[in-house]
PDB file of C-alpha atoms in Angstrom:
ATOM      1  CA  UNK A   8      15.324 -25.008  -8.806  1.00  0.00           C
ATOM      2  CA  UNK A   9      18.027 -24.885 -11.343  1.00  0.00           C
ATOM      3  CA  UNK A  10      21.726 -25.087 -10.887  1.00  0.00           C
ATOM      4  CA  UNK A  11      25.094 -23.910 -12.333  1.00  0.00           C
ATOM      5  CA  UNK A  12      28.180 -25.385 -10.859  1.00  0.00           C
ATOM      6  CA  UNK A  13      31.447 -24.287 -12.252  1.00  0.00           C
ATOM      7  CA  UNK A  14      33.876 -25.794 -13.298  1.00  0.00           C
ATOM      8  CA  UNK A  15      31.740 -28.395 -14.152  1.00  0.00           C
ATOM      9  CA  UNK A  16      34.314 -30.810 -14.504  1.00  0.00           C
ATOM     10  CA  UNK A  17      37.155 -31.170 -12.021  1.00  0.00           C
ATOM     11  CA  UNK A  18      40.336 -33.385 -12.245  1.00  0.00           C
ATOM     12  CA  UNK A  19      41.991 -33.898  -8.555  1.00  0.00           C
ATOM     13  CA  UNK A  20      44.970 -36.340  -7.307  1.00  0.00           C
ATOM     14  CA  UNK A  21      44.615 -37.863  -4.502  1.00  0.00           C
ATOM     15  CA  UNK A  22      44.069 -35.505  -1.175  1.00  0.00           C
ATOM     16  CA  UNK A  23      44.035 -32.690  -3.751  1.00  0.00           C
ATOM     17  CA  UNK A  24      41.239 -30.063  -2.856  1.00  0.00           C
ATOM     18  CA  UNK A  25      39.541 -27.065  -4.993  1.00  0.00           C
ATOM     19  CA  UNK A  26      36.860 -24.714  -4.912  1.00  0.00           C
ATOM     20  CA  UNK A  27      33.410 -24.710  -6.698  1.00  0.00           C
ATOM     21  CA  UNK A  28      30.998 -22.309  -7.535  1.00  0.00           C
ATOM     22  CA  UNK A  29      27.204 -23.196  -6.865  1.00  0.00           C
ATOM     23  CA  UNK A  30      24.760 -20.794  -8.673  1.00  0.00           C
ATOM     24  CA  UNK A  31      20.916 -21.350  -7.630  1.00  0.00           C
ATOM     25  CA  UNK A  32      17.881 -19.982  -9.241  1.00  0.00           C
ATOM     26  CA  UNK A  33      14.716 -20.100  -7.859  1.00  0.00           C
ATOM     27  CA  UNK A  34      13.196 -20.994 -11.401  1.00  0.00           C
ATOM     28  CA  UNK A  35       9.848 -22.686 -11.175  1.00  0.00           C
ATOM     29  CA  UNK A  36      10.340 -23.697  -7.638  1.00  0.00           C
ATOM     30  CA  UNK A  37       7.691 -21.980  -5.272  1.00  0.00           C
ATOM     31  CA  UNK A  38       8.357 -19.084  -2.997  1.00  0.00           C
ATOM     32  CA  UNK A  39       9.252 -19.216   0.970  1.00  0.00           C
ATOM     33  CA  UNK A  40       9.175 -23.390   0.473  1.00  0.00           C
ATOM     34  CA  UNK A  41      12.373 -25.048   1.006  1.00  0.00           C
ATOM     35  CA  UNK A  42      13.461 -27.041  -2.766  1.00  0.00           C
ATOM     36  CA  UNK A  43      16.227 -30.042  -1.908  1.00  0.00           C
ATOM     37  CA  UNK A  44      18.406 -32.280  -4.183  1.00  0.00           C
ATOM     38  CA  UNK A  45      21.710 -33.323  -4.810  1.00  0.00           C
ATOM     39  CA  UNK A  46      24.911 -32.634  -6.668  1.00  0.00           C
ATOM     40  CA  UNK A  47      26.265 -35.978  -7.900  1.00  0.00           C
ATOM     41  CA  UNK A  48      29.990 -36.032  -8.386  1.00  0.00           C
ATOM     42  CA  UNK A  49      30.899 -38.989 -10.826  1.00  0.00           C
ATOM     43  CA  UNK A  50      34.017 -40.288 -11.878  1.00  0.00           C
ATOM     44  CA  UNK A  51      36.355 -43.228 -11.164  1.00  0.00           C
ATOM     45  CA  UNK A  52      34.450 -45.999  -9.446  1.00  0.00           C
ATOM     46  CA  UNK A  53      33.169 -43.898  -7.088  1.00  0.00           C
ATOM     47  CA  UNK A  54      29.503 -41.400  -7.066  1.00  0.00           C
ATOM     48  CA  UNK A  55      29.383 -38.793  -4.152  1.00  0.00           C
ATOM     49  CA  UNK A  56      26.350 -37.194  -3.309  1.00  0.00           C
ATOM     50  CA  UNK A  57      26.531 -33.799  -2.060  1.00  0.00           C
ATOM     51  CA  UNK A  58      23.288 -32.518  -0.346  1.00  0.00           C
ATOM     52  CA  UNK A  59      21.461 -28.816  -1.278  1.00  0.00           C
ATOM     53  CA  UNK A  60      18.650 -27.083  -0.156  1.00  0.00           C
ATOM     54  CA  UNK A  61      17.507 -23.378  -0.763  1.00  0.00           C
ATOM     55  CA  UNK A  62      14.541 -21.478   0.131  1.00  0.00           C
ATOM     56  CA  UNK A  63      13.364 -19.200  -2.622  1.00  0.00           C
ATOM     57  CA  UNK A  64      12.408 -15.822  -1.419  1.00  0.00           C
ATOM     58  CA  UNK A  65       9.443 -13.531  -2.114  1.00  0.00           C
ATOM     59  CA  UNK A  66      11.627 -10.642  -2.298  1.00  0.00           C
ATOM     60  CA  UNK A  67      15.531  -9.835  -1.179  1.00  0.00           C
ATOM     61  CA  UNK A  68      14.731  -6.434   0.121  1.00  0.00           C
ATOM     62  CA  UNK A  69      16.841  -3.660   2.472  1.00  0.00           C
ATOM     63  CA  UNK A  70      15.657  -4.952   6.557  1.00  0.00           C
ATOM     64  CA  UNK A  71      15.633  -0.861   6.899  1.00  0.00           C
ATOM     65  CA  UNK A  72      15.291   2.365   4.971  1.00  0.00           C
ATOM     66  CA  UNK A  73      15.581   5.399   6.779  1.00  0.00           C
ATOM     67  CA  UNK A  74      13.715   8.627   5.714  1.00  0.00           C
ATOM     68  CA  UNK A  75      13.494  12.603   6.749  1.00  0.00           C
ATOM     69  CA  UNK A  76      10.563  14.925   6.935  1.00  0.00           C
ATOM     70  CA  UNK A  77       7.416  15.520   8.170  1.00  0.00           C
ATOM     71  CA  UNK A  78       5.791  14.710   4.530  1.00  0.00           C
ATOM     72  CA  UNK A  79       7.602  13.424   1.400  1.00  0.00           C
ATOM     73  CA  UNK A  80       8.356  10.446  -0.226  1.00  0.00           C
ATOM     74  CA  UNK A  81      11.412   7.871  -1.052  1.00  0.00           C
ATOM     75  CA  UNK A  82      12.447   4.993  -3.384  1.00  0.00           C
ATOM     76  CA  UNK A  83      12.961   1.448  -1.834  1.00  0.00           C
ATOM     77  CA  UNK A  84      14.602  -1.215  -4.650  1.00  0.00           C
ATOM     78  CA  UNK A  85      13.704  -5.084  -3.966  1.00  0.00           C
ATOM     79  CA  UNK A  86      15.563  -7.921  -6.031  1.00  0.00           C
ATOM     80  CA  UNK A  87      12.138  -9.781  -7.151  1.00  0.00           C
ATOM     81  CA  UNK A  88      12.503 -13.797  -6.357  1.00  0.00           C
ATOM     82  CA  UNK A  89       8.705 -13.804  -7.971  1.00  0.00           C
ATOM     83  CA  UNK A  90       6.901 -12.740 -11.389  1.00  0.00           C
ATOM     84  CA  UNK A  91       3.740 -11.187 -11.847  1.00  0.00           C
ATOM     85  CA  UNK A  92       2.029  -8.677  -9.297  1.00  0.00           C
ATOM     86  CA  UNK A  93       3.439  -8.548  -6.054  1.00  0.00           C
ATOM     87  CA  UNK A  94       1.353  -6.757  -3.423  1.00  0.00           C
ATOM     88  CA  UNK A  95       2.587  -4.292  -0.935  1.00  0.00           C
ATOM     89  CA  UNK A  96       1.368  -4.960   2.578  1.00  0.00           C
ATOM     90  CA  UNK A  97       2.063  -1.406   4.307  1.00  0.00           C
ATOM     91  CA  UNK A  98       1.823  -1.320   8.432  1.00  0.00           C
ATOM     92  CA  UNK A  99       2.552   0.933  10.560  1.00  0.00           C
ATOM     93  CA  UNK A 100       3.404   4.756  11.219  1.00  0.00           C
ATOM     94  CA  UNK A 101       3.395   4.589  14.686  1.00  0.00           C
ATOM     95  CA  UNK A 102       5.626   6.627  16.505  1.00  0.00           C
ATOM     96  CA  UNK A 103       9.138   5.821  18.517  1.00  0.00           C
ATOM     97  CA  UNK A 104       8.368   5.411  22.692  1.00  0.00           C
ATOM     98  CA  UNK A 105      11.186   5.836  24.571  1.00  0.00           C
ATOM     99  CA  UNK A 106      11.404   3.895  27.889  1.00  0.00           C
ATOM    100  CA  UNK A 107      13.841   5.564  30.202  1.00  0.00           C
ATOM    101  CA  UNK A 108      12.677   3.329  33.770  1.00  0.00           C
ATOM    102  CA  UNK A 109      13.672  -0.056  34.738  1.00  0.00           C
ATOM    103  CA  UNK A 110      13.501  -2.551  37.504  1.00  0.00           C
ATOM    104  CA  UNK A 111      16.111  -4.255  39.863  1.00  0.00           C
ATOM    105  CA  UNK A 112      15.593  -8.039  40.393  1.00  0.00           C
ATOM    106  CA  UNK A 113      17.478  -9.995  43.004  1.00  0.00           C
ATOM    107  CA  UNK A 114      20.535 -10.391  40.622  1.00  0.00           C
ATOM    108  CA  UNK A 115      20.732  -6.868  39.755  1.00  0.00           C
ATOM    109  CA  UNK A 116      19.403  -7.477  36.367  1.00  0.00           C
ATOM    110  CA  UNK A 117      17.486  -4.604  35.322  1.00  0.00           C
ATOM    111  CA  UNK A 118      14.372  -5.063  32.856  1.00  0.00           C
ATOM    112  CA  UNK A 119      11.865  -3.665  31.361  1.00  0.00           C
ATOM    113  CA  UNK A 120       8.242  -4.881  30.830  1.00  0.00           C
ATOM    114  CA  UNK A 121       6.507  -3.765  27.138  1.00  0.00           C
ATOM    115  CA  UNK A 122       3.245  -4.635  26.056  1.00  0.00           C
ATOM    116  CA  UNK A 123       2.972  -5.059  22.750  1.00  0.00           C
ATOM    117  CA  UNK A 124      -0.477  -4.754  21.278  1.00  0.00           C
ATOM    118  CA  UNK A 125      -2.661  -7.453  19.588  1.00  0.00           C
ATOM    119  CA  UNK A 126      -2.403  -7.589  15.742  1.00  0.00           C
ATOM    120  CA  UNK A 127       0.879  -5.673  15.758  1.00  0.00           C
ATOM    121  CA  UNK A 128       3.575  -6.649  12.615  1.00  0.00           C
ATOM    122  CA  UNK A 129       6.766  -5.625  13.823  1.00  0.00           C
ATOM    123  CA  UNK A 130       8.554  -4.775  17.184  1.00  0.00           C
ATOM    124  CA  UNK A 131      11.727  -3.157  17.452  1.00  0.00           C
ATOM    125  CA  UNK A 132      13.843  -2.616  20.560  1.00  0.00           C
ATOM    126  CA  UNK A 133      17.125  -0.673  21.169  1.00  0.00           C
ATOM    127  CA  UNK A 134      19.165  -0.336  23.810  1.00  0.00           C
ATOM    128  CA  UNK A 135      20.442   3.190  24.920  1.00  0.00           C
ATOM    129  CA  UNK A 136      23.350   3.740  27.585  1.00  0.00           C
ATOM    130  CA  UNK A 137      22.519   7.738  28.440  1.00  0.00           C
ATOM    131  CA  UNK A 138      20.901   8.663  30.960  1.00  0.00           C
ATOM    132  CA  UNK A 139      18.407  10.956  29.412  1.00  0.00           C
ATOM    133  CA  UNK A 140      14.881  11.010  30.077  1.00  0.00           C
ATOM    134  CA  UNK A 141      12.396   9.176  28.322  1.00  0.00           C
ATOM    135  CA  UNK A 142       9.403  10.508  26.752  1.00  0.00           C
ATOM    136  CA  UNK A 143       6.212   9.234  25.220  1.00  0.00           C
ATOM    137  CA  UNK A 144       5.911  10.160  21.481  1.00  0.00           C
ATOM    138  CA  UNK A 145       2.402  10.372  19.541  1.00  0.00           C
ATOM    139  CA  UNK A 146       0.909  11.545  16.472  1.00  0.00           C
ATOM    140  CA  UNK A 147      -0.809  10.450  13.125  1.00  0.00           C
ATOM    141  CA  UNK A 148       0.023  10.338  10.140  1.00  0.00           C
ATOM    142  CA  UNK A 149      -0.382   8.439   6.540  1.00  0.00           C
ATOM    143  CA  UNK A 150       2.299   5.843   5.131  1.00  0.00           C
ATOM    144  CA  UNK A 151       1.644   4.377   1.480  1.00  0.00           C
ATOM    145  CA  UNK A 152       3.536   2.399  -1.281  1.00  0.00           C
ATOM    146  CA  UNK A 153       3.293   2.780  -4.738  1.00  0.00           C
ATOM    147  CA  UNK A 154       2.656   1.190  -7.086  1.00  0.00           C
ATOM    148  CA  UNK A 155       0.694  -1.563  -5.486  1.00  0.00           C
ATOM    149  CA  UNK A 156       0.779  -3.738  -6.443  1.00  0.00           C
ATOM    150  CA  UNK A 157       4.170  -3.748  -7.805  1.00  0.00           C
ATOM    151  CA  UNK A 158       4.634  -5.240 -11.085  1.00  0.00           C
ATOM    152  CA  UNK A 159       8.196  -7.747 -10.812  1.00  0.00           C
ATOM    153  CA  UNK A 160      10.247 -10.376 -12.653  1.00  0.00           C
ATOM    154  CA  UNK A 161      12.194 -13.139 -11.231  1.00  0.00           C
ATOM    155  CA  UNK A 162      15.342 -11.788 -10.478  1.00  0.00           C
ATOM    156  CA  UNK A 163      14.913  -8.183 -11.565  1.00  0.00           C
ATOM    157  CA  UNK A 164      15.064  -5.297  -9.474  1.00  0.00           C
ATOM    158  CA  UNK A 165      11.829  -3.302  -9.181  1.00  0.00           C
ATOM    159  CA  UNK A 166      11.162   0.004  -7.157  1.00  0.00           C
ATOM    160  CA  UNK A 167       8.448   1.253  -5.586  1.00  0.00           C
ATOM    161  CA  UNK A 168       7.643   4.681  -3.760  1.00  0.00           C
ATOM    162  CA  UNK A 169       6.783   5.232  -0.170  1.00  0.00           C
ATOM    163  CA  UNK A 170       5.015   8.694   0.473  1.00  0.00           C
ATOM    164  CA  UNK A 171       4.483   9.591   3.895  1.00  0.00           C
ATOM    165  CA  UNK A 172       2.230  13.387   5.367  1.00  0.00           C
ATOM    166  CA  UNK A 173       0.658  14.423   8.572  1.00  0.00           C
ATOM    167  CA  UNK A 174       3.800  13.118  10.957  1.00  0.00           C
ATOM    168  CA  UNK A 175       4.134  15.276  14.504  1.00  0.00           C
ATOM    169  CA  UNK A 176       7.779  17.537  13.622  1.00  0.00           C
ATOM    170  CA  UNK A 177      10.920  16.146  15.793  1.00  0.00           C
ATOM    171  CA  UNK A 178       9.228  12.616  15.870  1.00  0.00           C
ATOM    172  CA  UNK A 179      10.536   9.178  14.798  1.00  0.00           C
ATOM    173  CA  UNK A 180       8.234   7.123  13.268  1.00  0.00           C
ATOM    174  CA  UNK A 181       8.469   3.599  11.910  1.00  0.00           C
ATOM    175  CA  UNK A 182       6.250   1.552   9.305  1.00  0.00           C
ATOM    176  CA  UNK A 183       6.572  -1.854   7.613  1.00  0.00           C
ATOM    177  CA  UNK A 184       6.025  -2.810   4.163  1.00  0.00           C
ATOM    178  CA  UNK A 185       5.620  -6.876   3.772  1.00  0.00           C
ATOM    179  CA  UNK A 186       5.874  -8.425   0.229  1.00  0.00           C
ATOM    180  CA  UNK A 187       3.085 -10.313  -0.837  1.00  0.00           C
ATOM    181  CA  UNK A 188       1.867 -13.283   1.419  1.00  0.00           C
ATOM    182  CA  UNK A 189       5.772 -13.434   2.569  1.00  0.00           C
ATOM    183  CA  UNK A 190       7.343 -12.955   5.979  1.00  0.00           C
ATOM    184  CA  UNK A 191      10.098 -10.421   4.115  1.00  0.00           C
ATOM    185  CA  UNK A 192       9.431  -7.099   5.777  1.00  0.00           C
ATOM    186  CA  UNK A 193      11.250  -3.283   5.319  1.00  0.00           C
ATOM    187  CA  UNK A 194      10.871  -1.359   8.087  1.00  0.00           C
ATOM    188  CA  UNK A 195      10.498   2.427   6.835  1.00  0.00           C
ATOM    189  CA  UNK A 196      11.869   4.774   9.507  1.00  0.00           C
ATOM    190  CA  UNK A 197      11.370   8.594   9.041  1.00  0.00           C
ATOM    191  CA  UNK A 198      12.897  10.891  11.017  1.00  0.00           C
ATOM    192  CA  UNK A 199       9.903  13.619  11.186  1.00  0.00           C
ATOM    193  CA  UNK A 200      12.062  16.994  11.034  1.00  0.00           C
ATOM    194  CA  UNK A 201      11.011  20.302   9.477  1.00  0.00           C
TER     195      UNK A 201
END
C-alpha cells in the first residue's frame, strides 16, 4: 500500500488544529484483503501513531446501469484496482416479478414471503406504495460482456460492452456482471421496450 500525505510537514501551536490529505494506492498490496499500518507524526519529544487500514478493490464499478430495448448493447466504465486480465462473471437475465399480496400478522405488520432460488447471485427488492396489481413476468433471453476477459491497469478506467437479444417487449429484466473472483457486482437492468 503506498501513501501520500500532504503537507507532509506541519508546524502547529499549541491546541492549534489543521487538515491533511491522505492519498492511498493499492500498489502491490492484494485485492479484497484489508492492508494496515501507521502514520507516524514526529516532532518535539513526542511520536503519535495514527492508525490506517484500506481494502483494495477488484474494481470501483457503477452498483447499477440501466438499459432500453428488447436487443442492443451498452458501455459500462470500471476504475481497475487490478492489472492484467480481469474476467467478467455475467449472471442473470431474469425477468422483474412483481408481488402485489401481503399478509397481516398480529401487529398489523404486513409481509411478504419470497423464495429465492439455490445458486442465485443477486436479489433485489423494492418497495411500491400503489395499489396496482401485480403480475408475473417471464421470458428468455441472452446477456454477455465483452471483452472477457477485460484487459485493465491499476487505476485506469477500462470499458467493456454488454449486448443483450431475445428479451419478452414491455419487460424488465435484470443481470449481474461480477469482476473477477471479487464480490463487486453491476447489476445491468434493461427496460425491454420496442
Amino acid at each position: 500500500m503506498d501513501v501520500v500525505v500532504s503537507p507532509s510537514v506541519l508546524t502547529l501551536a499549541a491546541g492549534e488544529s489543521a487538515d491533511i490529505q491522505i492519498t492511498l494506492t493499492a500498489g502491490s498490496a492484494p485485492a479484497e484483503q484489508w492492508a494496515t499500518g501507521f502514520l507516524t507524526w514526529s516532532g518535539g519529544t513526542n511520536d503519535v501513531r495514527s492508525p490506517v487500514a484500506a481494502f483494495p478493490v477488484t474494481a470501483d464499478a457503477p452498483a447499477e446501469v440501466s438499459f432500453t430495448g428488447v436487443s442492443g448493447t451498452g458501455d459500462v466504465t470500471i476504475v481497475s484496482g487490478i492489472s492484467g486480465d480481469m474476467p467478467l462473471r455475467v449472471a442473470g437475465r431474469a425477468a422483474e416479478q412483481t408481488v402485489a399480496s401481503g399478509t397481516q400478522d398480529s401487529i398489523r405488520h404486513t409481509y411478504t414471503e419470497v423464495t429465492i432460488e439455490e445458486g442465485t447471485k443477486r436479489a433485489r427488492f423494492d418497495l411500491l406504495t400503489d395499489d396496482e396489481q401485480g403480475s408475473d413476468s417471464a421470458g428468455e433471453g441472452e446477456l454477455t460482456a465483452q471483452p472477457n476477459p477485460l484487459t485493465v491497469s491499476q487505476g485506469a478506467e477500462a470499458t467493456y460492452e454488454v449486448s443483450w437479444s431475445g428479451l419478452t417487449p414491455e419487460t424488465t429484466y435484470y443481470g449481474v456482471v461480477s469482476y473477477a473472483d471479487s464480490d463487486v457486482a453491476t447489476i445491468v437492468k434493461v427496460i425491454a421496450s420496442e
